[in-house]
């Protein structure tokens, strides 16, 4: 009984901002700046933005990530 190998994931899928890699969990980002309040809000916000942008997930917070309705393969994401 032969089993067919799984289809390889297209590289374009990894470039899609909606793609969540298994290492994109909440514990994968560490921040040196602890939020205290108004006194360090700017530094904390900048640390969060840098951390999310390195993972290419800042668009989720800013609301700039748009789901593709034209590509059937990506519509399932």
PDB file of C-alpha atoms in Angstrom:
ATOM      1  CA  UNK A   1       0.000   0.000   0.000  1.00  0.00           C
ATOM      2  CA  UNK A   2       1.610   3.209  -1.182  1.00  0.00           C
ATOM      3  CA  UNK A   3       1.082   6.554   0.399  1.00  0.00           C
ATOM      4  CA  UNK A   4       1.449   9.707  -1.590  1.00  0.00           C
ATOM      5  CA  UNK A   5       3.799  12.328  -0.201  1.00  0.00           C
ATOM      6  CA  UNK A   6       2.182  15.581   0.890  1.00  0.00           C
ATOM      7  CA  UNK A   7       2.210  18.401  -1.618  1.00  0.00           C
ATOM      8  CA  UNK A   8       4.929  20.939  -0.938  1.00  0.00           C
ATOM      9  CA  UNK A   9       3.779  24.275   0.385  1.00  0.00           C
ATOM     10  CA  UNK A  10       4.169  27.004  -2.233  1.00  0.00           C
ATOM     11  CA  UNK A  11       6.775  29.619  -1.255  1.00  0.00           C
ATOM     12  CA  UNK A  12       4.252  32.387  -1.888  1.00  0.00           C
ATOM     13  CA  UNK A  13       2.241  31.124   1.080  1.00  0.00           C
ATOM     14  CA  UNK A  14       5.085  31.993   3.458  1.00  0.00           C
ATOM     15  CA  UNK A  15       5.202  35.541   2.052  1.00  0.00           C
ATOM     16  CA  UNK A  16       1.512  36.107   2.727  1.00  0.00           C
ATOM     17  CA  UNK A  17       0.998  38.309   5.810  1.00  0.00           C
ATOM     18  CA  UNK A  18      -1.922  36.096   6.886  1.00  0.00           C
ATOM     19  CA  UNK A  19       0.337  33.052   7.174  1.00  0.00           C
ATOM     20  CA  UNK A  20       0.992  32.077  10.778  1.00  0.00           C
ATOM     21  CA  UNK A  21       4.095  29.981  11.297  1.00  0.00           C
ATOM     22  CA  UNK A  22       4.101  27.579  14.266  1.00  0.00           C
ATOM     23  CA  UNK A  23       6.784  29.754  15.876  1.00  0.00           C
ATOM     24  CA  UNK A  24       4.496  32.813  15.737  1.00  0.00           C
ATOM     25  CA  UNK A  25       2.914  31.994  19.081  1.00  0.00           C
ATOM     26  CA  UNK A  26       2.468  34.539  21.846  1.00  0.00           C
ATOM     27  CA  UNK A  27       5.599  33.364  23.640  1.00  0.00           C
ATOM     28  CA  UNK A  28       7.858  33.842  20.644  1.00  0.00           C
ATOM     29  CA  UNK A  29       8.265  37.587  21.188  1.00  0.00           C
ATOM     30  CA  UNK A  30      10.183  38.917  24.142  1.00  0.00           C
ATOM     31  CA  UNK A  31      10.291  42.578  25.020  1.00  0.00           C
ATOM     32  CA  UNK A  32      12.891  44.316  27.118  1.00  0.00           C
ATOM     33  CA  UNK A  33      10.560  47.221  27.855  1.00  0.00           C
ATOM     34  CA  UNK A  34       7.950  46.511  30.519  1.00  0.00           C
ATOM     35  CA  UNK A  35       4.831  48.687  30.341  1.00  0.00           C
ATOM     36  CA  UNK A  36       4.619  50.820  33.472  1.00  0.00           C
ATOM     37  CA  UNK A  37       2.191  53.514  32.405  1.00  0.00           C
ATOM     38  CA  UNK A  38       2.284  56.930  30.804  1.00  0.00           C
ATOM     39  CA  UNK A  39       5.912  57.427  31.796  1.00  0.00           C
ATOM     40  CA  UNK A  40       7.255  54.788  29.391  1.00  0.00           C
ATOM     41  CA  UNK A  41       4.409  54.368  26.896  1.00  0.00           C
ATOM     42  CA  UNK A  42       6.430  55.606  23.899  1.00  0.00           C
ATOM     43  CA  UNK A  43       9.384  53.287  24.527  1.00  0.00           C
ATOM     44  CA  UNK A  44       7.067  50.330  25.211  1.00  0.00           C
ATOM     45  CA  UNK A  45       5.010  51.008  22.081  1.00  0.00           C
ATOM     46  CA  UNK A  46       8.157  51.243  19.947  1.00  0.00           C
ATOM     47  CA  UNK A  47       9.459  47.940  21.355  1.00  0.00           C
ATOM     48  CA  UNK A  48       6.126  46.250  20.571  1.00  0.00           C
ATOM     49  CA  UNK A  49       6.050  47.674  17.032  1.00  0.00           C
ATOM     50  CA  UNK A  50       9.624  46.555  16.318  1.00  0.00           C
ATOM     51  CA  UNK A  51       8.923  43.069  17.667  1.00  0.00           C
ATOM     52  CA  UNK A  52       5.752  42.643  15.627  1.00  0.00           C
ATOM     53  CA  UNK A  53       7.312  44.072  12.475  1.00  0.00           C
ATOM     54  CA  UNK A  54      10.200  41.590  12.654  1.00  0.00           C
ATOM     55  CA  UNK A  55       7.605  38.814  12.610  1.00  0.00           C
ATOM     56  CA  UNK A  56       5.680  40.633   9.837  1.00  0.00           C
ATOM     57  CA  UNK A  57       2.581  40.838  12.062  1.00  0.00           C
ATOM     58  CA  UNK A  58       2.325  44.583  12.686  1.00  0.00           C
ATOM     59  CA  UNK A  59      -0.424  44.793  10.052  1.00  0.00           C
ATOM     60  CA  UNK A  60      -2.742  42.794  12.319  1.00  0.00           C
ATOM     61  CA  UNK A  61      -2.519  45.537  14.946  1.00  0.00           C
ATOM     62  CA  UNK A  62      -2.627  48.483  12.544  1.00  0.00           C
ATOM     63  CA  UNK A  63      -5.487  46.945  10.515  1.00  0.00           C
ATOM     64  CA  UNK A  64      -3.614  47.031   7.206  1.00  0.00           C
ATOM     65  CA  UNK A  65      -3.696  43.279   6.492  1.00  0.00           C
ATOM     66  CA  UNK A  66      -6.381  42.518   3.926  1.00  0.00           C
ATOM     67  CA  UNK A  67      -7.673  39.052   3.132  1.00  0.00           C
ATOM     68  CA  UNK A  68      -7.398  38.089  -0.537  1.00  0.00           C
ATOM     69  CA  UNK A  69     -10.729  37.191  -2.106  1.00  0.00           C
ATOM     70  CA  UNK A  70      -9.314  36.559  -5.583  1.00  0.00           C
ATOM     71  CA  UNK A  71      -6.937  33.678  -4.826  1.00  0.00           C
ATOM     72  CA  UNK A  72      -8.866  30.507  -3.967  1.00  0.00           C
ATOM     73  CA  UNK A  73      -5.834  28.907  -2.291  1.00  0.00           C
ATOM     74  CA  UNK A  74      -5.375  31.858   0.043  1.00  0.00           C
ATOM     75  CA  UNK A  75      -9.083  32.289   0.750  1.00  0.00           C
ATOM     76  CA  UNK A  76      -8.892  29.340   3.140  1.00  0.00           C
ATOM     77  CA  UNK A  77      -6.279  31.026   5.344  1.00  0.00           C
TER      78      UNK A  77
END
